[in-house]
Coordinates of C-alpha atoms and ligand atoms in Angstrom, one line a residue:
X13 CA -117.3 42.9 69.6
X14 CA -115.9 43.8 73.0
X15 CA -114.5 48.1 72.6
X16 CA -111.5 47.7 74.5
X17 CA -110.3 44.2 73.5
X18 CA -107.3 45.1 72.1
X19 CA -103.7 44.1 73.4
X20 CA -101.0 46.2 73.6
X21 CA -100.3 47.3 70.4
X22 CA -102.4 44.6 68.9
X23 CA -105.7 46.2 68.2
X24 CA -108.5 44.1 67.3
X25 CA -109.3 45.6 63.5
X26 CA -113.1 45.3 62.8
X27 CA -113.8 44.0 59.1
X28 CA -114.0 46.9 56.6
X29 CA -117.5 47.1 55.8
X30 CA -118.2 47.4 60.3
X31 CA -116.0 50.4 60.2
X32 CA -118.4 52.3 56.7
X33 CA -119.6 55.4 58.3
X34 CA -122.1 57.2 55.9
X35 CA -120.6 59.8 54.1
X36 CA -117.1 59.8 54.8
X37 CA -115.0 59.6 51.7
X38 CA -111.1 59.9 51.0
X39 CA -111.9 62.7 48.7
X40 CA -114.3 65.8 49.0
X41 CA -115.6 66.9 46.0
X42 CA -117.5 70.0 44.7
X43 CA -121.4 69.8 44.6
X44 CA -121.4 68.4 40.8
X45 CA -122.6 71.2 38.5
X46 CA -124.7 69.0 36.0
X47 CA -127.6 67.4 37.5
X48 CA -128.3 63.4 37.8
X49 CA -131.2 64.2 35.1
X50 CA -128.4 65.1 32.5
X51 CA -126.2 62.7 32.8
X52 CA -128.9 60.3 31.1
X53 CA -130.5 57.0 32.1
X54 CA -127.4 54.4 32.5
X55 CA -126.0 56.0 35.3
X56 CA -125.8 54.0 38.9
X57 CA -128.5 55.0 40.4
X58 CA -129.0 52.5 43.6
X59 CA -125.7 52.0 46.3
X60 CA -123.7 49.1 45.7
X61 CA -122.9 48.6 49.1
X62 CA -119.4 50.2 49.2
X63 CA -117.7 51.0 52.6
X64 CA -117.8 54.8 53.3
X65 CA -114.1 55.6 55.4
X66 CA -112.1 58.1 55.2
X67 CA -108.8 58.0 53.9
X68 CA -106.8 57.7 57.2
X69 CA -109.2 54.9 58.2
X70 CA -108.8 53.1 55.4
X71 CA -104.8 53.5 55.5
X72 CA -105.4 52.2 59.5
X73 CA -107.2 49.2 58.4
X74 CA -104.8 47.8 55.8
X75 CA -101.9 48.9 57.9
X76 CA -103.2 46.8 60.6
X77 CA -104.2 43.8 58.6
X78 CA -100.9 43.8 57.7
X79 CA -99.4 43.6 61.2
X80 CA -101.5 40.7 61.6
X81 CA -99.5 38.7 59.6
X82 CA -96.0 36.8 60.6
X83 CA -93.9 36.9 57.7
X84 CA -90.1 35.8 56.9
X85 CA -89.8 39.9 57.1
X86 CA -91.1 39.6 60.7
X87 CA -89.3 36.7 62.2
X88 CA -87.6 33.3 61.2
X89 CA -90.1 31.2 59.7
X90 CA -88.9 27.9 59.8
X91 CA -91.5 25.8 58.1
X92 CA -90.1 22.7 56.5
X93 CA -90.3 22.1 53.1
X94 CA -91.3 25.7 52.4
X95 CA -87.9 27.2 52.1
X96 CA -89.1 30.2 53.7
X97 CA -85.9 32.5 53.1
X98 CA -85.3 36.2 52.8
X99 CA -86.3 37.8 49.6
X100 CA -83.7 40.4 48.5
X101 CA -85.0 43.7 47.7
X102 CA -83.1 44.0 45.0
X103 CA -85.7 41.5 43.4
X104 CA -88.9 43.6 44.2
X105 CA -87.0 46.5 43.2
X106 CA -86.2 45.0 39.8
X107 CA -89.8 43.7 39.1
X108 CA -91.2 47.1 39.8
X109 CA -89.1 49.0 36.6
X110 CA -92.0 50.5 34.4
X111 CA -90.5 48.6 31.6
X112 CA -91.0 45.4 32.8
X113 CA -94.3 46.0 34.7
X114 CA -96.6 48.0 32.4
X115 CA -96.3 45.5 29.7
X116 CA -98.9 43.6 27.8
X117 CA -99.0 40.0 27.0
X118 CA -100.9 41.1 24.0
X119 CA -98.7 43.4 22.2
X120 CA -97.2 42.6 19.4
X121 CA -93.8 40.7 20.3
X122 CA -91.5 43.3 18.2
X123 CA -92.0 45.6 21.6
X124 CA -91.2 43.0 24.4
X125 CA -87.9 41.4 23.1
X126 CA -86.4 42.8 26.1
X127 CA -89.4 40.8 28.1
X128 CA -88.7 37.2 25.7
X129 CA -85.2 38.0 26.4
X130 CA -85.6 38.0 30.3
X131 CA -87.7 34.4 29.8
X132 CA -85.2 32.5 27.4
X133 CA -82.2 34.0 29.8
X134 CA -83.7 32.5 33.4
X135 CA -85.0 29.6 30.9
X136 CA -81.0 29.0 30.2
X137 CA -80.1 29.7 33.6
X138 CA -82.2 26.6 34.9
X139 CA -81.6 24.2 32.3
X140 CA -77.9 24.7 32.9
X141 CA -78.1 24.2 37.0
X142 CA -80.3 21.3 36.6
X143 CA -78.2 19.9 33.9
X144 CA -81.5 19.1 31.7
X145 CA -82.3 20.3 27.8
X146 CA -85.9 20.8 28.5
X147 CA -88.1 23.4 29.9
X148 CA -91.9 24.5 30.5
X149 CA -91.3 28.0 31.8
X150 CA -95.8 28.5 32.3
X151 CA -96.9 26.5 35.5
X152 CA -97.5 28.7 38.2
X153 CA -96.5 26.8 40.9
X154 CA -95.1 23.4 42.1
X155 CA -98.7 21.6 41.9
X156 CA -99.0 23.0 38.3
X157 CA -95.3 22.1 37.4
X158 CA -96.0 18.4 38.4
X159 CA -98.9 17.6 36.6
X160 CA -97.5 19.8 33.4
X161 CA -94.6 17.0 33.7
X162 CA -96.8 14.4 34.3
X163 CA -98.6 15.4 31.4
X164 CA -95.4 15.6 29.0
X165 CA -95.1 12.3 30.2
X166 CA -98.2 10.7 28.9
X167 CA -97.6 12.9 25.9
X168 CA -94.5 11.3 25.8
X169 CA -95.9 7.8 26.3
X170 CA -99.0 7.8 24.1
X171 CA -97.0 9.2 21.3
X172 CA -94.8 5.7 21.9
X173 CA -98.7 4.3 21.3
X174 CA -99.4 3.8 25.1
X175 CA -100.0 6.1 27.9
X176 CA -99.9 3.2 30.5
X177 CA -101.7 2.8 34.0
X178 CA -99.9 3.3 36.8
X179 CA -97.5 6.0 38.9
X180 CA -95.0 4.8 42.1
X181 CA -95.0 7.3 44.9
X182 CA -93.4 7.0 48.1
X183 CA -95.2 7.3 51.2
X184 CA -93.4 10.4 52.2
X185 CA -94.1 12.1 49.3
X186 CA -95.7 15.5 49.0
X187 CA -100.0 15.0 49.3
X188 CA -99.7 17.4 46.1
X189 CA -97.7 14.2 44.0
X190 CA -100.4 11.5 44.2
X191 CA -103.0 14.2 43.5
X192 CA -101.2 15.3 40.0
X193 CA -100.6 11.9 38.9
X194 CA -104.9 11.0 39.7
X195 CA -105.5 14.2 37.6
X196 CA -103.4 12.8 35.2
X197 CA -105.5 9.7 35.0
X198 CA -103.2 7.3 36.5
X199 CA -103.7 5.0 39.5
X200 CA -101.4 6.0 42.4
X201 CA -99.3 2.9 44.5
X202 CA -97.6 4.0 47.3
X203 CA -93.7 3.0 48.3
X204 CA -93.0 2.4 51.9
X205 CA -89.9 4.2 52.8
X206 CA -87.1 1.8 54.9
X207 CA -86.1 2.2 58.3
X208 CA -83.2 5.0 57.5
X209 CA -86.1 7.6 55.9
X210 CA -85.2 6.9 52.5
X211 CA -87.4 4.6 50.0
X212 CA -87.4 1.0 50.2
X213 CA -85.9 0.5 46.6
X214 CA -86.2 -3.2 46.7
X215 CA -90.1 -2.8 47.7
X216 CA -90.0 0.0 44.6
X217 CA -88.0 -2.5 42.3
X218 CA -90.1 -4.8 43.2
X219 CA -93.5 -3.0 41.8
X220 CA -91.8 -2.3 38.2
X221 CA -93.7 -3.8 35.5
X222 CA -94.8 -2.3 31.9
X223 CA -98.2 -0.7 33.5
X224 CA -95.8 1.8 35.5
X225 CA -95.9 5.0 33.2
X226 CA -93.5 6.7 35.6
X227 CA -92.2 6.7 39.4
X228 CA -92.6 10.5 41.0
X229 CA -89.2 10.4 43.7
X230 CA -88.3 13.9 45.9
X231 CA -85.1 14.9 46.5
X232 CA -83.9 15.5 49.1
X233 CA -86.7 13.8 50.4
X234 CA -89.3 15.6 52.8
X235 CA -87.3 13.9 55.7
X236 CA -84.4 16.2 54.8
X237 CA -82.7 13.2 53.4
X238 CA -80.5 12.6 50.2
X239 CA -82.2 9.6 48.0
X240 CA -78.5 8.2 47.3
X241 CA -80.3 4.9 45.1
X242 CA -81.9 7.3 42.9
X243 CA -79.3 6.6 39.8
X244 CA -80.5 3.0 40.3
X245 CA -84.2 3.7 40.5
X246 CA -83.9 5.9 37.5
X247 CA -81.9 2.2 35.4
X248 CA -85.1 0.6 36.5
X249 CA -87.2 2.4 35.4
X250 CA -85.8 3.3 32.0
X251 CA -85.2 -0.6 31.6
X252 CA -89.3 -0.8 31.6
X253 CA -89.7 2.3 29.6
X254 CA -90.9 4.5 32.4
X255 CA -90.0 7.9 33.4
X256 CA -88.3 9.2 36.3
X257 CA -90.3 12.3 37.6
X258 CA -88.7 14.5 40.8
X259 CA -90.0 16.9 43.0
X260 CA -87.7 19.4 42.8
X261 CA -89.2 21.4 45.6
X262 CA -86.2 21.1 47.9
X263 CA -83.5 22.0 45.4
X264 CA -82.4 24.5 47.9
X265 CA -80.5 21.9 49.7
X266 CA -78.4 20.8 46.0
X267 CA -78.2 24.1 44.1
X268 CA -74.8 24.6 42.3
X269 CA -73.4 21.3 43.5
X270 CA -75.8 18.4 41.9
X271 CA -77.4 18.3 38.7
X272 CA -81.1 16.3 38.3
X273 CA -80.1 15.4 34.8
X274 CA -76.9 13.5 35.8
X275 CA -79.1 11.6 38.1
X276 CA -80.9 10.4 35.2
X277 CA -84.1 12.1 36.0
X278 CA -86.6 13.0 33.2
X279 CA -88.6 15.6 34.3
X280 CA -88.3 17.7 37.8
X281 CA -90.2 20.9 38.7
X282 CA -88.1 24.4 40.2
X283 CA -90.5 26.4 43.3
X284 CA -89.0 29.6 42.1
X285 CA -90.6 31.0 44.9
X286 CA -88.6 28.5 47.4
X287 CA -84.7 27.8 45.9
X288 CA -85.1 31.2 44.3
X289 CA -86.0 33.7 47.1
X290 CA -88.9 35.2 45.5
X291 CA -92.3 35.9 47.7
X292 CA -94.7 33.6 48.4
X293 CA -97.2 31.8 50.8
X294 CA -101.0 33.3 51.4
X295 CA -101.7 31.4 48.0
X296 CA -99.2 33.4 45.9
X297 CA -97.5 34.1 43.5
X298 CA -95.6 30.8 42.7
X299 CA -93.8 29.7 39.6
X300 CA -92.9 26.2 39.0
X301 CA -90.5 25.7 36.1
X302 CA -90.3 21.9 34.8
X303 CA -87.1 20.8 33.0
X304 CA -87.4 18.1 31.0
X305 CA -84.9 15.4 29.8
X306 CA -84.3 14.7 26.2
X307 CA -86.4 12.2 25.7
X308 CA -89.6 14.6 26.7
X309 CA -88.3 17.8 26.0
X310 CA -89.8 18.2 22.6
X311 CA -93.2 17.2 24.1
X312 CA -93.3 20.5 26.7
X313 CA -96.3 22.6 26.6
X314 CA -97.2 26.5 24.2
X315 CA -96.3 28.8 24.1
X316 CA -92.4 29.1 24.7
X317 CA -89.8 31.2 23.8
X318 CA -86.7 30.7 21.4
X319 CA -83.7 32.4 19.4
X320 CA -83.5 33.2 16.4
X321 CA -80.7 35.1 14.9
X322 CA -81.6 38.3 15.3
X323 CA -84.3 38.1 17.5
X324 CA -86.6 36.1 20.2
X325 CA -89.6 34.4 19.3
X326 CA -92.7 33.4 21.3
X327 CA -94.2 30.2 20.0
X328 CA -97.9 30.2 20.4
X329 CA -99.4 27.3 17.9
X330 CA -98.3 23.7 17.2
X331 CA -98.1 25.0 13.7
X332 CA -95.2 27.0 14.2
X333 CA -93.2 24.3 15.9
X334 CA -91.8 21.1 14.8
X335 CA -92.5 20.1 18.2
X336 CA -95.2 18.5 19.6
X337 CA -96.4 20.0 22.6
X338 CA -99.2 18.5 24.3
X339 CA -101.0 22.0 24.4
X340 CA -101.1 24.6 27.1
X341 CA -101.2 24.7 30.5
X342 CA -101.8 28.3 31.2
X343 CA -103.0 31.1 29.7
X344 CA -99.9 33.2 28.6
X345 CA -96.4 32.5 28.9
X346 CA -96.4 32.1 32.9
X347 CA -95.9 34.0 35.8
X348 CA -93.8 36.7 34.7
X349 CA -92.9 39.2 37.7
X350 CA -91.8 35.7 39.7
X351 CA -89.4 35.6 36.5
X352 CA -87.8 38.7 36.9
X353 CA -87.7 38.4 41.0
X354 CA -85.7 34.6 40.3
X355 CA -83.2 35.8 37.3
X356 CA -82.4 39.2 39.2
X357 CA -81.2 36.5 42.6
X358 CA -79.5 34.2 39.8
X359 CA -77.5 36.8 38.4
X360 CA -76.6 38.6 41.8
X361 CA -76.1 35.3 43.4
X362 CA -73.8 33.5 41.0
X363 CA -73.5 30.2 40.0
X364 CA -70.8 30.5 43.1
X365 CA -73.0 32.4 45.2
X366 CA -75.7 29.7 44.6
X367 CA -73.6 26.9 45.1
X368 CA -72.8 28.8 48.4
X369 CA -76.6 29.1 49.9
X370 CA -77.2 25.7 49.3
X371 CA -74.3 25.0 51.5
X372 CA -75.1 27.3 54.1
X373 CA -78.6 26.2 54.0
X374 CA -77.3 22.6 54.8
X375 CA -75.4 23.6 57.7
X376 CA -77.9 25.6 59.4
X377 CA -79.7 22.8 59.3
X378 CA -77.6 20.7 60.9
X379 CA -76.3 23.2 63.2
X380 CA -80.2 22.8 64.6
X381 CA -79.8 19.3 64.5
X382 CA -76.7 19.1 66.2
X383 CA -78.2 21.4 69.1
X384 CA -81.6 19.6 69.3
X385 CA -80.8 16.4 69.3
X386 CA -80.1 16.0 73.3
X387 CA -83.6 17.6 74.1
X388 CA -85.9 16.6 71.0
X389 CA -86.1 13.2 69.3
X390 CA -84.6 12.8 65.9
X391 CA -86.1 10.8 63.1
X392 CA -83.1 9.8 60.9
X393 CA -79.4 10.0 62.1
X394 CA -77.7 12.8 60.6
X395 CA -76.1 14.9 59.0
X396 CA -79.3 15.8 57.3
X397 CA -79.7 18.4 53.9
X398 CA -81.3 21.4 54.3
X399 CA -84.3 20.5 56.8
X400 CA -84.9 18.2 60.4
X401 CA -87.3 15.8 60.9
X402 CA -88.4 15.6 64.6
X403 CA -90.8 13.0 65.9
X404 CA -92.9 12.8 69.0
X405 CA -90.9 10.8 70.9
X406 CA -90.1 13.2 73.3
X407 CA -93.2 13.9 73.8
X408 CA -94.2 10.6 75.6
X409 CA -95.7 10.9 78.8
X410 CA -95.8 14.6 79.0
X411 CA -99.4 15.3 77.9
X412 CA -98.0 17.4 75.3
X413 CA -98.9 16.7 71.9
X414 CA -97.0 17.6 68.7
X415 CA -100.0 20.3 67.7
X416 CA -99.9 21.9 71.3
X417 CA -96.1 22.5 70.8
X418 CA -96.5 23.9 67.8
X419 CA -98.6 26.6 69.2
X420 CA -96.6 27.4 71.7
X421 CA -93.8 27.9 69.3
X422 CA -96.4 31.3 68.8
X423 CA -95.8 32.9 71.9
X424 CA -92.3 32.3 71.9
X425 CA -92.8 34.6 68.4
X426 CA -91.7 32.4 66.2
X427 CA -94.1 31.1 63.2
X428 CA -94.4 27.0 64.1
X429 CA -92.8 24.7 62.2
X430 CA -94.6 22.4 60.0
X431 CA -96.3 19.6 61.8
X432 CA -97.5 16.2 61.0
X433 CA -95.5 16.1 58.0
X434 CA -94.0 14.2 56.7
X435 CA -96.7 11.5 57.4
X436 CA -93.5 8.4 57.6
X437 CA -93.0 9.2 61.4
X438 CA -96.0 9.9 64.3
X439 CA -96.2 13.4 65.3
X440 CA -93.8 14.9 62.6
X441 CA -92.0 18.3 63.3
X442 CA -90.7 19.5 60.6
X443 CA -87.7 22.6 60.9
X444 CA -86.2 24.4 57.6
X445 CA -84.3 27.4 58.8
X446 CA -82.4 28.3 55.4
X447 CA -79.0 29.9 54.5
X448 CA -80.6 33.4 54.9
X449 CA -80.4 33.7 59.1
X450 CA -77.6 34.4 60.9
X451 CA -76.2 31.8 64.1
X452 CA -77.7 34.4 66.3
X453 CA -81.0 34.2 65.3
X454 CA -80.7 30.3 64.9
X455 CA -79.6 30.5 68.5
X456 CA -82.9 32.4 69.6
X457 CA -85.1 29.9 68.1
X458 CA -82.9 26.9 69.7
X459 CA -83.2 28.3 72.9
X460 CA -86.8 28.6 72.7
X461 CA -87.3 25.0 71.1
X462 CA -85.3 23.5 74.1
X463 CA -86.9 25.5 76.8
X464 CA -90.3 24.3 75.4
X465 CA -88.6 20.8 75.6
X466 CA -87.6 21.0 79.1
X467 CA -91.4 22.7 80.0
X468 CA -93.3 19.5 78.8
X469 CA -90.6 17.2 80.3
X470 CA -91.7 19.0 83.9
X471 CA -95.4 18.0 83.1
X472 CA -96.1 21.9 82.6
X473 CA -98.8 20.6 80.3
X474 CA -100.6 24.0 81.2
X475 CA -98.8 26.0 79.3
X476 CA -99.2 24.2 76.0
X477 CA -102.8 23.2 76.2
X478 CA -103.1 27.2 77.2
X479 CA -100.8 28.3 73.9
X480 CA -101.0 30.6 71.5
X481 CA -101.7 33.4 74.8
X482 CA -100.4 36.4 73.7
X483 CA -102.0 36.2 69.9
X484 CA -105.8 38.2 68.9
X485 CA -107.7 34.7 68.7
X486 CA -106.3 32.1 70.9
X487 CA -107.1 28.3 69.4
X488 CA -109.4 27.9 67.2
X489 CA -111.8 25.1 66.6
X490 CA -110.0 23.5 63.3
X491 CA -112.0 21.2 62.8
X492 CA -115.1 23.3 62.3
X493 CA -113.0 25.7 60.8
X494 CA -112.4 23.2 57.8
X495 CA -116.0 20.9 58.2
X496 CA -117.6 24.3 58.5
X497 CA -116.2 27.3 57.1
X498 CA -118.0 30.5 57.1
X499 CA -116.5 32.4 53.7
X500 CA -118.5 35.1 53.3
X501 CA -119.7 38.6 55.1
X502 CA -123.2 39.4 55.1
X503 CA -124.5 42.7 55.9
X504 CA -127.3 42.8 58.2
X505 CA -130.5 44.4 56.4
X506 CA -131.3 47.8 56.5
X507 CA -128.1 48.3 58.1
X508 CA -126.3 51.6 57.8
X509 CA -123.2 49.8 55.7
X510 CA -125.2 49.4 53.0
X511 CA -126.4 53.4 52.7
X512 CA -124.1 53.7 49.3
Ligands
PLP610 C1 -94.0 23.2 48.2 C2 -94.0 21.8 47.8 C3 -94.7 21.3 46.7 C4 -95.8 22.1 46.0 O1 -95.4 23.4 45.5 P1 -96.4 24.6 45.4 O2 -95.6 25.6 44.7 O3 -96.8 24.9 46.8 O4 -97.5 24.1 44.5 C5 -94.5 20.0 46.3 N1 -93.7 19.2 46.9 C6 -92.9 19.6 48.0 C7 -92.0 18.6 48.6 C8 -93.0 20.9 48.4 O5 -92.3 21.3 49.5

């Protein structure tokens, strides 16, 4: 590695092991009086390979690493579908109190009522804004909280004496939809969606027969669109004896003002970690909530929580229940600290204060919209919900593909938006700003999206095919990257970062 390749205040941070120099340590010791002969025979006697630093260097390195990574704490992040928005610190600040965080899920439940409590009230919370009687509270993300309702629906289904074959899902939906429902051992048919971004109901109607166990429907859709048939879809369905499954990843755009359940749906999952601001991305931690419709309620997975008179109960074994859970999904009762982050937003938020960022979140959206749509190419005529689907179109001719802008999106310092996603139009760009910026930052970012527009109109191909400049590693190779991934650090042998 280069010495002096660092930029600005960008320095290029060598992997923790490359920096071990023998001997230095965070701590100095005394000379230990006993000698290694006394200690007995099971001590460590060869080095493990353990970086030697001292403790400034290591506080540099992890400091640094940090830097390296854009976060919604850094910058406006507007990555559809991920409902990237500000996470109060009120949350963190909450899920830190030694009573909540130096729990066990092991003790006995007489000493965490205050814990069961904090479930069965954020539990309550989201069965009342979705409108729905049921809830899992244990997946630990969206993924998980699609195939747990996918599950409670075969439960559901086999208990009725058969599980069935199939499961509709539109063409725009999610890649993480089709994947639950294969997992779930049922064969996948895709629905086109009709020229206005929504799907084609009649082609969906159309597919219904007794073999459908259940049709998986997101909305607002992932073209930032309101599925207005869905009360119809959901008739169908339940004419056949299906189930009406919804992504609920994009409740952010309907919080406080629509309910799932009076939409007829059966079973939808909650990203507490999108509609209710708590951290994620970098693989974690999620939560994914699934609320369930009478009809499958009783079938949701162990353990839960419920209320007795004087006290709350943890339900751990079908034999305590006259329920009949299809088993477990998770070990434990699900991702606690994500808990306490969501309830601590619900109850400073409001049901009013809710109902208000779902609003907001819709109009910054379509404050973009309105201010891109002279300069980009818009997929679906507005007014859109909470996100804006752009297509290549205005693109054409320039030499400029939807990738290439995306990068240079970097050194205007914004993270990209998402791209190639939604798969329903070519060259997707995908732009969720949420309620949580203000018109002045949402004007920074429009003026860099247009200037970037008007740059590959002027052939100024250059400048993308150049882009990310001003970042550590400029493109990388993603294809190799992913055919070809290089996961692990070797030390060389005999080298000096393996003296410990
Ligand atoms: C984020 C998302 C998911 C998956 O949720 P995870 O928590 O990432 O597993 C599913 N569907 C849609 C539309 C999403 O945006």
């Amino acid at each position: 590695m280069k010495k002096n390749s660092n930029k600005g205040l960008q320095v290029e941070e060598p992997l923790i092991f490359e920096q071990s120099s023998p001997g230095a340590c965070g701590v100095d010791f005394p000379e230990m009086e006993i000698s290694k002969n006394k200690l007995g025979g099971n001590h460590r006697v060869k080095p493990i390979g353990l970086p030697n630093l001292s403790e400034p260097a290591a506080v540099r390195h992890y400091l640094r690493i940090s830097q390296k990574n854009y976060c919604i704490d850094s910058g406006l992040y507007p990555l559809g579908s991920c409902t990237m928005k500000h996470n109060p610190r009120l949350n963190e600040k909450m899920a830190r109190k030694p009573g909540l965080v130096d729990i066990h899920p092991l003790q006995p439940q007489s000493t965490v009522q205050g814990a069961l409590e904090l479930i069965y009230v954020c539990s309550e919370w989201l069965t009342k804004l979705t409108g729905m009687p049921g809830i899992a509270m244990s997946p630990a993300a969206g993924a998980h909280g699609e195939l747990t309702g996918l599950m409670t629906i075969r439960a559901a289904l086999e208990d009725r004496g058969n599980p069935r074959k199939k499961v509709l899902v539109p063409e725009s939906a999610h890649g993480t939809n089709p994947a639950s429902a294969q997992m779930c051992g049922y064969e996948i048919e895709s629905i086109p969606a009709n020229s206005s971004g929504r799907v084609d109901t009649e082609k969906l109607l159309g597919r219904l027969d007794k073999t459908v166990a259940a049709i998986m429907i997101t909305n607002p859709n992932t073209c930032g669109l309101f599925e207005d048939q869905i009360v119809q879809v959901a008739d169908a369905v339940h004419e056949i004896g299906g189930f009406l499954y919804c992504d609920g990843a994009n409740f952010n755009a309907i919080v406080g003002r629509v309910k799932p359940g009076d939409l007829k749906i059966d079973s939808m999952h909650l990203n507490l970690h999108k509609t209710f601001s708590t951290p994620h991305g970098g693989g974690g931690p999620g939560s994914g909530p699934v609320v369930l419709s009478k009809e499958l309620a009783d079938y949701a997975p162990l353990p839960f929580v419920v209320k007795t008179d004087d006290r709350f109960e943890l339900i751990e074994s079908a034999e305590d229940t006259d329920k009949k859970p299809f088993g477990r999904i998770k070990g434990f009762h699900g991702q606690f600290g994500v808990f306490v982050r969501a309830l601590t937003y619900m109850l400073s938020m409001g049901s009013d204060g809710l109902r208000q960022a779902s609003g907001d979140a819709v109009l910054s959206a379509n404050y973009l919209l309105a201010q891109l749509k002279d300069d980009l190419s818009i997929s679906f005529e507005g007014p859109c919900m909470h996100e804006v689907l752009i297509d290549d179109r205005f693109l054409k001719d320039t030499g400029v593909t939807t990738l290439d802008f995306a990068k240079a999106m970097i050194d205007e310092g914004f993270h990209p938006m998402t791209m190639y996603f939604p798969l329903v139009v070519p060259g997707a760009l995908l732009m969720e700003p949420t309620e949580t910026e203000s018109k002045k930052s949402l004007d920074n970012y429009i003026d860099s999206v247009i200037s970037l527009a008007k740059k590959a109109a002027t052939e100024n191909t250059k400048h993308f095919k150049d882009a990310p400049k001003y970042t550590p590693r400029r493109r990388l190779d993603e294809t190799a990257a992913a055919r070809n991934p290089i996961l692990r650090w070797k030390p060389e042998k005999n080298s000096k970062n393996n003296s410990r």
